[in-house]
XYZ file of C-alpha atoms in Angstrom:
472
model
C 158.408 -44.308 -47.898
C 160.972 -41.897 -49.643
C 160.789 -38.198 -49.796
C 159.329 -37.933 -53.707
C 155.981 -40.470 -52.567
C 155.309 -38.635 -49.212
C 155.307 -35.769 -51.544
C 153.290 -37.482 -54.199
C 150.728 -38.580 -51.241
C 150.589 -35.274 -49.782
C 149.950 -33.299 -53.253
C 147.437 -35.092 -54.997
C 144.547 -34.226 -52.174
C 145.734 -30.886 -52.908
C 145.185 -31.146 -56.374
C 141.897 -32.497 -55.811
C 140.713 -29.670 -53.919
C 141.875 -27.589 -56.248
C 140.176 -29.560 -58.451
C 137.384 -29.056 -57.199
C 137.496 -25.455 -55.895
C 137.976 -24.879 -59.747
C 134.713 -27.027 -60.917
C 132.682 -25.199 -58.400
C 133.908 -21.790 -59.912
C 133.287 -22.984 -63.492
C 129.781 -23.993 -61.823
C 128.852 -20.861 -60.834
C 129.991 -19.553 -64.225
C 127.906 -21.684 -66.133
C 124.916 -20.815 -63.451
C 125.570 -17.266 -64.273
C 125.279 -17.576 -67.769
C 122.084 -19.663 -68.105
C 120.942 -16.672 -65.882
C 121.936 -14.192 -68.202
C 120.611 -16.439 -70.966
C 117.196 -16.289 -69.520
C 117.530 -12.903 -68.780
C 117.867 -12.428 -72.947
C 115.269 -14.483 -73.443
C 113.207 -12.580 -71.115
C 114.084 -9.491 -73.196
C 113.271 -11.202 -76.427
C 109.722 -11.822 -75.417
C 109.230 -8.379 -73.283
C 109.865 -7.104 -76.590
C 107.744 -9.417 -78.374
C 104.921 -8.585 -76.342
C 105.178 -4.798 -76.583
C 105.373 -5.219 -80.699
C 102.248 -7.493 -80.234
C 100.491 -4.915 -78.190
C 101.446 -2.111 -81.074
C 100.359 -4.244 -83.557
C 97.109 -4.838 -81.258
C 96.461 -0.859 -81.396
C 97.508 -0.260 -84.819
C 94.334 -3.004 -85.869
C 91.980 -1.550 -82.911
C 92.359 1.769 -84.783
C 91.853 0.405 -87.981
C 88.607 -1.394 -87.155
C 87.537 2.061 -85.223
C 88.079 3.707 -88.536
C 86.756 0.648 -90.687
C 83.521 0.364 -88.551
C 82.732 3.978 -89.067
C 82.732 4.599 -92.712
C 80.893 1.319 -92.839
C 78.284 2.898 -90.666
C 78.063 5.943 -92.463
C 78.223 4.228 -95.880
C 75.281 2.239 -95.407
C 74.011 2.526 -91.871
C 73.613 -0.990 -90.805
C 74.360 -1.157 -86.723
C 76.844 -3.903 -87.176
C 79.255 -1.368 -88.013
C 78.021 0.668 -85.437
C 78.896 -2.228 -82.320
C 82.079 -3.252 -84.229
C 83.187 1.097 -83.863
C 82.011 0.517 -79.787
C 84.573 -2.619 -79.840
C 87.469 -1.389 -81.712
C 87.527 1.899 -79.282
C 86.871 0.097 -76.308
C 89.653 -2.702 -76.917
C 91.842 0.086 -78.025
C 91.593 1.878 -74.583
C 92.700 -1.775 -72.807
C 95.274 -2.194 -75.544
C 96.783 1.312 -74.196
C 96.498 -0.341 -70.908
C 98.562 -3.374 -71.544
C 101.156 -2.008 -73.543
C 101.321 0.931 -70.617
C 101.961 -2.291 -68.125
C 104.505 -4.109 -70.661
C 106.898 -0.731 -71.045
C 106.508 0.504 -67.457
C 110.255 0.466 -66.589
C 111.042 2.609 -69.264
C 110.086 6.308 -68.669
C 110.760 7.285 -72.406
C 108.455 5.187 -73.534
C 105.430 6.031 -71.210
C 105.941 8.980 -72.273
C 105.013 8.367 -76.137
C 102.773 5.844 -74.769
C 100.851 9.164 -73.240
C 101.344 11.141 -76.617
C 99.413 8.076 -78.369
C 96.903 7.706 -76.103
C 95.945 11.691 -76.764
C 96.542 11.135 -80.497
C 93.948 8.346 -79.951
C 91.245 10.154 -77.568
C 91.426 12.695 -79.973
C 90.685 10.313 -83.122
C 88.144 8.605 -81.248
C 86.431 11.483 -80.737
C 86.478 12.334 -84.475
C 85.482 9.116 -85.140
C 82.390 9.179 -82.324
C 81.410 12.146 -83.935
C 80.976 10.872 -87.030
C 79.017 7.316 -85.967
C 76.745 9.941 -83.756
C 75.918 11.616 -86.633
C 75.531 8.621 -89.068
C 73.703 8.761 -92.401
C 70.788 10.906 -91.617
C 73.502 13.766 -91.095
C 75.935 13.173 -93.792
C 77.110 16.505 -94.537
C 78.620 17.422 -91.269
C 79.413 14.036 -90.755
C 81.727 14.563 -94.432
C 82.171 17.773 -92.738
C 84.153 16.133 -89.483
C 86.393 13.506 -92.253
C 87.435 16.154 -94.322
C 88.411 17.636 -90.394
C 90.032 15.084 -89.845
C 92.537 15.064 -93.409
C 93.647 18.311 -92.573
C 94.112 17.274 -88.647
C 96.192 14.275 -90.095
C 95.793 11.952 -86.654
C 95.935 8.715 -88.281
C 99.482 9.886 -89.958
C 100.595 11.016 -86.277
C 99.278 7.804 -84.621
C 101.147 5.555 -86.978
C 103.815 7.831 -86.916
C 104.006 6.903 -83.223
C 103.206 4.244 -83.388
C 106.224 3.776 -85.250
C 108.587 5.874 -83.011
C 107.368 3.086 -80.148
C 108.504 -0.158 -82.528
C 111.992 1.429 -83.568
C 112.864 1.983 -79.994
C 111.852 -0.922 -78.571
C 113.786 -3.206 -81.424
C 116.818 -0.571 -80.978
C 116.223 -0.935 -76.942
C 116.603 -4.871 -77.457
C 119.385 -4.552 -79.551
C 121.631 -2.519 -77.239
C 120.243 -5.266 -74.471
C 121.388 -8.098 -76.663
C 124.823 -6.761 -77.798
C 125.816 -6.035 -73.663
C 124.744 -9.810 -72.869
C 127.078 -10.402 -76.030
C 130.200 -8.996 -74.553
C 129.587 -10.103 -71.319
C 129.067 -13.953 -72.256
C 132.059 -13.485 -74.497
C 134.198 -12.336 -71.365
C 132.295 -14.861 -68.994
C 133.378 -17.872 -71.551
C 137.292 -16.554 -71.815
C 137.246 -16.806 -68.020
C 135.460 -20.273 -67.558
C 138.031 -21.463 -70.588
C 141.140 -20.594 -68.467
C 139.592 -22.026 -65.084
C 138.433 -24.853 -66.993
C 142.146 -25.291 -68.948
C 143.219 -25.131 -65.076
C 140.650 -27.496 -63.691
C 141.631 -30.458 -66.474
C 145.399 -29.640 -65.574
C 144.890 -30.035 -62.553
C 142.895 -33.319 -62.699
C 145.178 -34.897 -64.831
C 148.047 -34.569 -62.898
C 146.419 -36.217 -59.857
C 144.546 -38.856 -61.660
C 148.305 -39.712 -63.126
C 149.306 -39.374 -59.429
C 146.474 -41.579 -58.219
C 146.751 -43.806 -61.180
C 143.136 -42.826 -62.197
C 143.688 -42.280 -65.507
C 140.447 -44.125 -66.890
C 138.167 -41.801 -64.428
C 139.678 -38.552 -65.607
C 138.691 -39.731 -69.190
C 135.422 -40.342 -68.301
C 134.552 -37.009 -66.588
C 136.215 -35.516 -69.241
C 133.849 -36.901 -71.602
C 130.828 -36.711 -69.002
C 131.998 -32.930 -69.516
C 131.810 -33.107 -73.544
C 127.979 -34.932 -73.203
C 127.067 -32.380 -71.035
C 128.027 -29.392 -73.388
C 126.393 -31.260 -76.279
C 123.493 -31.255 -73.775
C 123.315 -28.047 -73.299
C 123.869 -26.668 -76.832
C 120.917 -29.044 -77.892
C 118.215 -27.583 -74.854
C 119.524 -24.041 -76.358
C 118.732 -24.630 -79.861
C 115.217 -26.874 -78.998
C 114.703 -23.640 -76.944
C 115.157 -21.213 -79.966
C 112.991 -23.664 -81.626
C 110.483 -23.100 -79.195
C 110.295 -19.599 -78.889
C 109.974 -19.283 -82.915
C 107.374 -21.551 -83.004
C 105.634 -19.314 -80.308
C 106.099 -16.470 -82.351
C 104.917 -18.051 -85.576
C 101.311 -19.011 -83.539
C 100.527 -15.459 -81.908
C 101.776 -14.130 -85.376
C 98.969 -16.773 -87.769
C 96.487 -16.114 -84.380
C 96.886 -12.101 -84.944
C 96.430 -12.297 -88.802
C 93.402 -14.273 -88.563
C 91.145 -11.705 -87.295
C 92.282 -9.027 -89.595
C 91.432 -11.442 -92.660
C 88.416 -12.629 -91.233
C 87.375 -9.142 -91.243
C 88.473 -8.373 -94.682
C 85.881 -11.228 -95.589
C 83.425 -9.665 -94.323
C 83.578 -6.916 -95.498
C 83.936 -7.832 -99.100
C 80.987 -10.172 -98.896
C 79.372 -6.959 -97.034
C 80.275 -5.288 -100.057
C 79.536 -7.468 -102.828
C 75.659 -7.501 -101.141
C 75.541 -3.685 -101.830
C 77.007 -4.169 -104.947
C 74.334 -6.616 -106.345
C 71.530 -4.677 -105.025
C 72.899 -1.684 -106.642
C 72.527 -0.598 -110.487
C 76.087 0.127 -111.179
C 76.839 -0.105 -114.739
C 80.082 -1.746 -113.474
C 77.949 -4.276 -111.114
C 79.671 -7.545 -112.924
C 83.408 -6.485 -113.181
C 83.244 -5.138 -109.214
C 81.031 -8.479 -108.321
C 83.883 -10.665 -110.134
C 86.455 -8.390 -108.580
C 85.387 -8.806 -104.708
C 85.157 -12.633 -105.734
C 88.597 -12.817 -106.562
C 89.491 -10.843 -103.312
C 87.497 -13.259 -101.479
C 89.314 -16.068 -102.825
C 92.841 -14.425 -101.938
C 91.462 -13.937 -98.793
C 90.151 -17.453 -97.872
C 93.878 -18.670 -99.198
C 96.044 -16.184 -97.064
C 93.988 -18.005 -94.268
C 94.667 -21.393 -95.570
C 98.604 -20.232 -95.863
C 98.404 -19.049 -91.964
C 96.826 -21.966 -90.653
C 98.845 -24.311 -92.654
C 101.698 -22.598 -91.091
C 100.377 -23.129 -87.484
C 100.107 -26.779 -88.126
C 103.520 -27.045 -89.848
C 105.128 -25.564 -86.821
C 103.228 -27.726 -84.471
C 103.665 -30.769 -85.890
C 106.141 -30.601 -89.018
C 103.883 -32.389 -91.259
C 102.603 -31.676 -95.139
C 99.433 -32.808 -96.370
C 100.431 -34.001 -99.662
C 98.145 -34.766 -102.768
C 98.500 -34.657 -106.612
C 98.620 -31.270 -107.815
C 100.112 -29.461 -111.199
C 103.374 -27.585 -111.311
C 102.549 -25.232 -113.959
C 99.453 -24.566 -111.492
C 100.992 -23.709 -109.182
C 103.704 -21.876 -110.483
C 101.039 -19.942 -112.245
C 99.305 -18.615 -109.236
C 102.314 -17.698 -107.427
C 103.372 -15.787 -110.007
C 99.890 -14.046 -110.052
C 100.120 -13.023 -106.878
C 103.434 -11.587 -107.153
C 102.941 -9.390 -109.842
C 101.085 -6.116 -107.921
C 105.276 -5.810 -107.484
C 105.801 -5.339 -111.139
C 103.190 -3.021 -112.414
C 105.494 0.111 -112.190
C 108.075 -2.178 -113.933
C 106.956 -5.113 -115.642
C 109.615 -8.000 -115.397
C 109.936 -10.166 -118.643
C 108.758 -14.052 -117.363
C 109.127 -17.282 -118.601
C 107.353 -20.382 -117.757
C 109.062 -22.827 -119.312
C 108.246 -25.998 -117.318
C 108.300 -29.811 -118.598
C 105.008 -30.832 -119.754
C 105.665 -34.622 -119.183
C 106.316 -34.274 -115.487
C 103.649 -31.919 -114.690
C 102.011 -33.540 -111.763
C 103.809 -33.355 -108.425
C 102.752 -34.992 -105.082
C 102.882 -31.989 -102.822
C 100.899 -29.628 -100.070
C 99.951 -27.108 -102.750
C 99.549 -24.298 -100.589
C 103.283 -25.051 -99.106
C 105.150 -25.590 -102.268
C 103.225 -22.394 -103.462
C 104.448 -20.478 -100.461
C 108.076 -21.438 -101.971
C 107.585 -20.073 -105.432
C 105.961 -17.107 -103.956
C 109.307 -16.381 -101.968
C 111.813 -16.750 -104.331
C 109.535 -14.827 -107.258
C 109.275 -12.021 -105.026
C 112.873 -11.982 -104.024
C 113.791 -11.843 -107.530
C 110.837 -9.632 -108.570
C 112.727 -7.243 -105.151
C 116.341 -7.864 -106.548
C 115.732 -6.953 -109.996
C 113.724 -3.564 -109.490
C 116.971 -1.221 -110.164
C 118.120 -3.281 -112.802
C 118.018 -2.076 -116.947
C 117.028 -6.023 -117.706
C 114.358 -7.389 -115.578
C 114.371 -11.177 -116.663
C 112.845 -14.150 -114.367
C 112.841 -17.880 -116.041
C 111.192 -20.568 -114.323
C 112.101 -24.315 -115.983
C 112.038 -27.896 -114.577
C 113.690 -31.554 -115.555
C 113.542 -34.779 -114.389
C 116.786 -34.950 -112.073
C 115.651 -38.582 -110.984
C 113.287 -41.710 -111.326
C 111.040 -40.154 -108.724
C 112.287 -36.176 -108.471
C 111.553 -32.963 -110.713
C 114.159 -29.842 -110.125
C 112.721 -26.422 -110.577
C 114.899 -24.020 -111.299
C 114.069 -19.920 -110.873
C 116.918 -17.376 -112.430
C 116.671 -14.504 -112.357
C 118.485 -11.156 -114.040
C 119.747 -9.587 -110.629
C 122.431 -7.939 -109.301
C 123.408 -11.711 -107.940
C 123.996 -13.209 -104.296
C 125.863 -10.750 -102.023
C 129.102 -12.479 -100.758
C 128.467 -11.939 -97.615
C 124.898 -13.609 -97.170
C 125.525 -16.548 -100.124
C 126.877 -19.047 -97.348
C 123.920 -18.592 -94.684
C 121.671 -17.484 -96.941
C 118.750 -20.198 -95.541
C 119.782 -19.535 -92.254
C 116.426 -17.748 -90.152
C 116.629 -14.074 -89.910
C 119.568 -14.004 -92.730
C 118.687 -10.942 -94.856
C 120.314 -7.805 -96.676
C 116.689 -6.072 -96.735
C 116.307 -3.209 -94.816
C 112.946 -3.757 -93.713
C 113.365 -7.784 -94.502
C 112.741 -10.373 -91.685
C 114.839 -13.162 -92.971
C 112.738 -16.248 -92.552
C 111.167 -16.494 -96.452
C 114.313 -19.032 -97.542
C 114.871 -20.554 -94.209
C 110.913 -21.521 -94.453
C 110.917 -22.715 -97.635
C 114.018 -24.458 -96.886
C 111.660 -26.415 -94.533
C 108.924 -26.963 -96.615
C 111.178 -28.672 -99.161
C 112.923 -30.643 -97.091
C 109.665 -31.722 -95.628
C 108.819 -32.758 -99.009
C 111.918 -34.956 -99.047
C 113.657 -32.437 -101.683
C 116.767 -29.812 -101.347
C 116.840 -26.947 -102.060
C 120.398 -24.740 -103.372
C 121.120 -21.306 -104.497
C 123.721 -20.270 -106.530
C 125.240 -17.847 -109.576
C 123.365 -17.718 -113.142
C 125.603 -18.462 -115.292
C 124.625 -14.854 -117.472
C 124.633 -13.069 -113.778
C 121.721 -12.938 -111.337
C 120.728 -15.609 -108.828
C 119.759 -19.249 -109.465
C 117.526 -21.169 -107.448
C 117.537 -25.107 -107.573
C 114.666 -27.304 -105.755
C 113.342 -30.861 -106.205
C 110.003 -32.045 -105.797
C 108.799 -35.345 -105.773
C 106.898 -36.780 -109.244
C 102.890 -37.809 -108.314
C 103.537 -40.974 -110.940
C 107.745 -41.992 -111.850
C 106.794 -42.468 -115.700
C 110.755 -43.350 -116.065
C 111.160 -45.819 -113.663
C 111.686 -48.499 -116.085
C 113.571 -46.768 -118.750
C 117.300 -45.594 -118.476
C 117.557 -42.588 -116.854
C 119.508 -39.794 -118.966
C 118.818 -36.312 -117.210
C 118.231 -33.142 -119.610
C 121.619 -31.005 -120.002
C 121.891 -28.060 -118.325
């Protein structure tokens, strides 16, 4: 055996254990990050729960106050036991969000102003129940108290103080775990570059070529692995989100109900010269009611399961009502709108309360983009774009798509709003493609922002004739 194979034999152990050594160090790496991965994640829904829990006593004070001036308006003891609810729920909702923040001292301590701010509300508000109808005059007496004290003001005001902090707390959180994965990854990249060397040159030493390309691309399988877990586990986590979210707005709205129905009982057994327009009035606010509670749960079973329940419904319908509901945002400055959609493909096999959901995004976005603007201008249009497919388009008279946003604008929590989420395109993004449509957005060609979508037709009247699109 000559000197250059004993030292061939002797090195390419050597390189194997270094080999190794070097896996086992990019092992620990990658252990270390999925820790501090689930250490983020753990922040996310800390700080998920302490919003919840804010939200939780923001609606326990409402009810409190709700309850009350229901009682004194009419003195029915329903009110009466829903006041005794709200303020006992709101003393356990102090509780829990107490327990959720306790490692932050900063916190507790606003946590403590609230709960004063609260006491001293609920006091107001015992008062006032205590007295009930019989004594209305000091009871009006306490409430006009209780505008000068301003409490509610100072409890949302705190309210709000506890939200900002905890978003700006996660934030800081989120940006350290940042820099530190982003160092972590530049290390594991060098041991890794080191590891392959090293492998290479003792599987050419070895003559084990065809094993070092199979680890390598057991390596590339296992990163696809992982990058798929992280994004079904983003997935996840929204979808959680989404069902406490529909599961918190469906007591709220169930209340609402009530007490419009509540109110539309007084209303008839009243002789108000106005009786008919308030009875019609508190029937449409039913309706809007009942349908923000067919939007929520429709939501909860398109996250669970991804499905649409699809019948035949109008476009123009549909179109209509969105619009409808969109314009409380124009009454201080009307927008100029035109509906200018194709009679002869009308009828669109869709969830109607899904593809409504979609017009009612994009309206408002360009009902929101246009407010500062001298020409307020929103046209809403649709073609036949194949045998089977109508495109809607929505223009509007905007400032247009800000560069930086155009290329992920459907992308979830994409937004330029300050107090925006980010999740109305990347939704109805979903819903379309759901529907087996796209959906596009893009420059009008007079300035603004151009929306394109496609729907499928209920009945393809032109699947037997020669199919010549409508220009542009």
């Amino acid at each position: 055996m000559t000197r250059k194979s004993l030292s061939r034999t002797f090195l390419a152990p050597w390189l194997l254990g270094a080999t190794l050594l070097l896996f086992i160090v990019i092992a620990g790496a990658l252990v270390l990050n999925l820790v501090r991965l689930r250490d983020s994640f753990a922040w996310v829904q800390q700080t998920n729960k302490a919003l919840l829990a804010i939200s939780a006593i923001q609606q326990a004070v409402l009810e409190a106050e709700t309850s009350e001036r229901g009682f004194l308006l009419t003195g029915i003891e329903t009110y009466r036991d829903s006041y005794i609810r709200a303020r006992d729920a709101l003393a356990a909702r102090l509780d829990g969000l107490r327990a959720v923040l306790a490692d932050n001292p900063e916190q507790i301590a606003h946590i403590d102003e609230l709960r004063l701010l609260t006491d001293m509300r609920m006091a107001q508000l015992g008062r006032v129940v205590e007295l009930g109808p019989e004594r209305m005059r000091e009871a009006l007496d306490i409430l006009e108290q209780a505008r000068v004290d301003r409490l509610t003001e100072r409890i949302e005001t705190s309210l709000s103080v506890l939200t900002r902090a905890e978003q700006a707390l996660l934030i800081q959180r989120l940006s350290k775990h940042d820099r530190e994965s982003l160092a972590a990854a530049l290390i594991t990249a060098c041991l890794l570059i080191l590891a392959v060397g090293s492998a290479a040159i003792a599987a050419f030493l070895l003559e084990h070529q065809r094993a070092v390309t199979r680890q390598q691309e057991a390596d590339q399988r296992l990163q696809a692995l992982q990058a798929e877990l992280l994004r079904v586990a983003r997935l996840s986590t929204m979808g959680e989100m989404s069902s406490a979210l529909a599961h918190e707005l469906n007591q709220p709205l169930a209340a609402v109900t009530n007490y419009v129905q509540g109110s539309r009982r007084l209303i008839e057994a009243s002789s108000h010269p106005d009786k008919s327009k308030i009875s019609t009035a508190l029937d449409k606010a039913a309706q809007q009611t009942l349908r923000a509670g067919a939007v929520i749960q429709r939501l909860r079973e398109f996250v669970g399961r991804g499905e649409t329940d699809k019948t035949v419904e109008s476009l123009r319908a549909i179109a209509e009502d969105a619009l409808a509901l969109a314009s409380v945002l124009t009454r201080d400055r009307p927008v100029d709108v035109a509906l200018s959609l194709d009679p002869a493909f009308d009828r669109v096999l869709v969830d109607k309360v899904q593809v409504q959901q979609v017009f009612l995004n994009l309206i408002r976005n360009a009902f929101e983009a246009m407010r500062d603007q001298r020409e307020r201008k929103l046209t809403i249009g649709s073609r036949l774009v194949e045998d089977d497919m109508v495109e809607v388009v929505v223009a509007d008279s905007g400032p247009g798509l800000d560069a930086l946003i155009a290329e992920r604008i459907f992308q979830p929590f994409a937004t330029t709003k300050a107090d925006g989420m980010g999740i109305g395109l990347s939704i109805s993004q979903t819903i379309i493609q759901a529907h087996g449509g796209s959906i596009k957005a893009e420059p009008a060609p007079g300035g603004g922002t151009l929306f394109r979508f496609t729907l499928p037709c209920s009945d393809p009247i032109r699947q037997h004739l020669s199919f010549s699109p409508a220009a542009e």
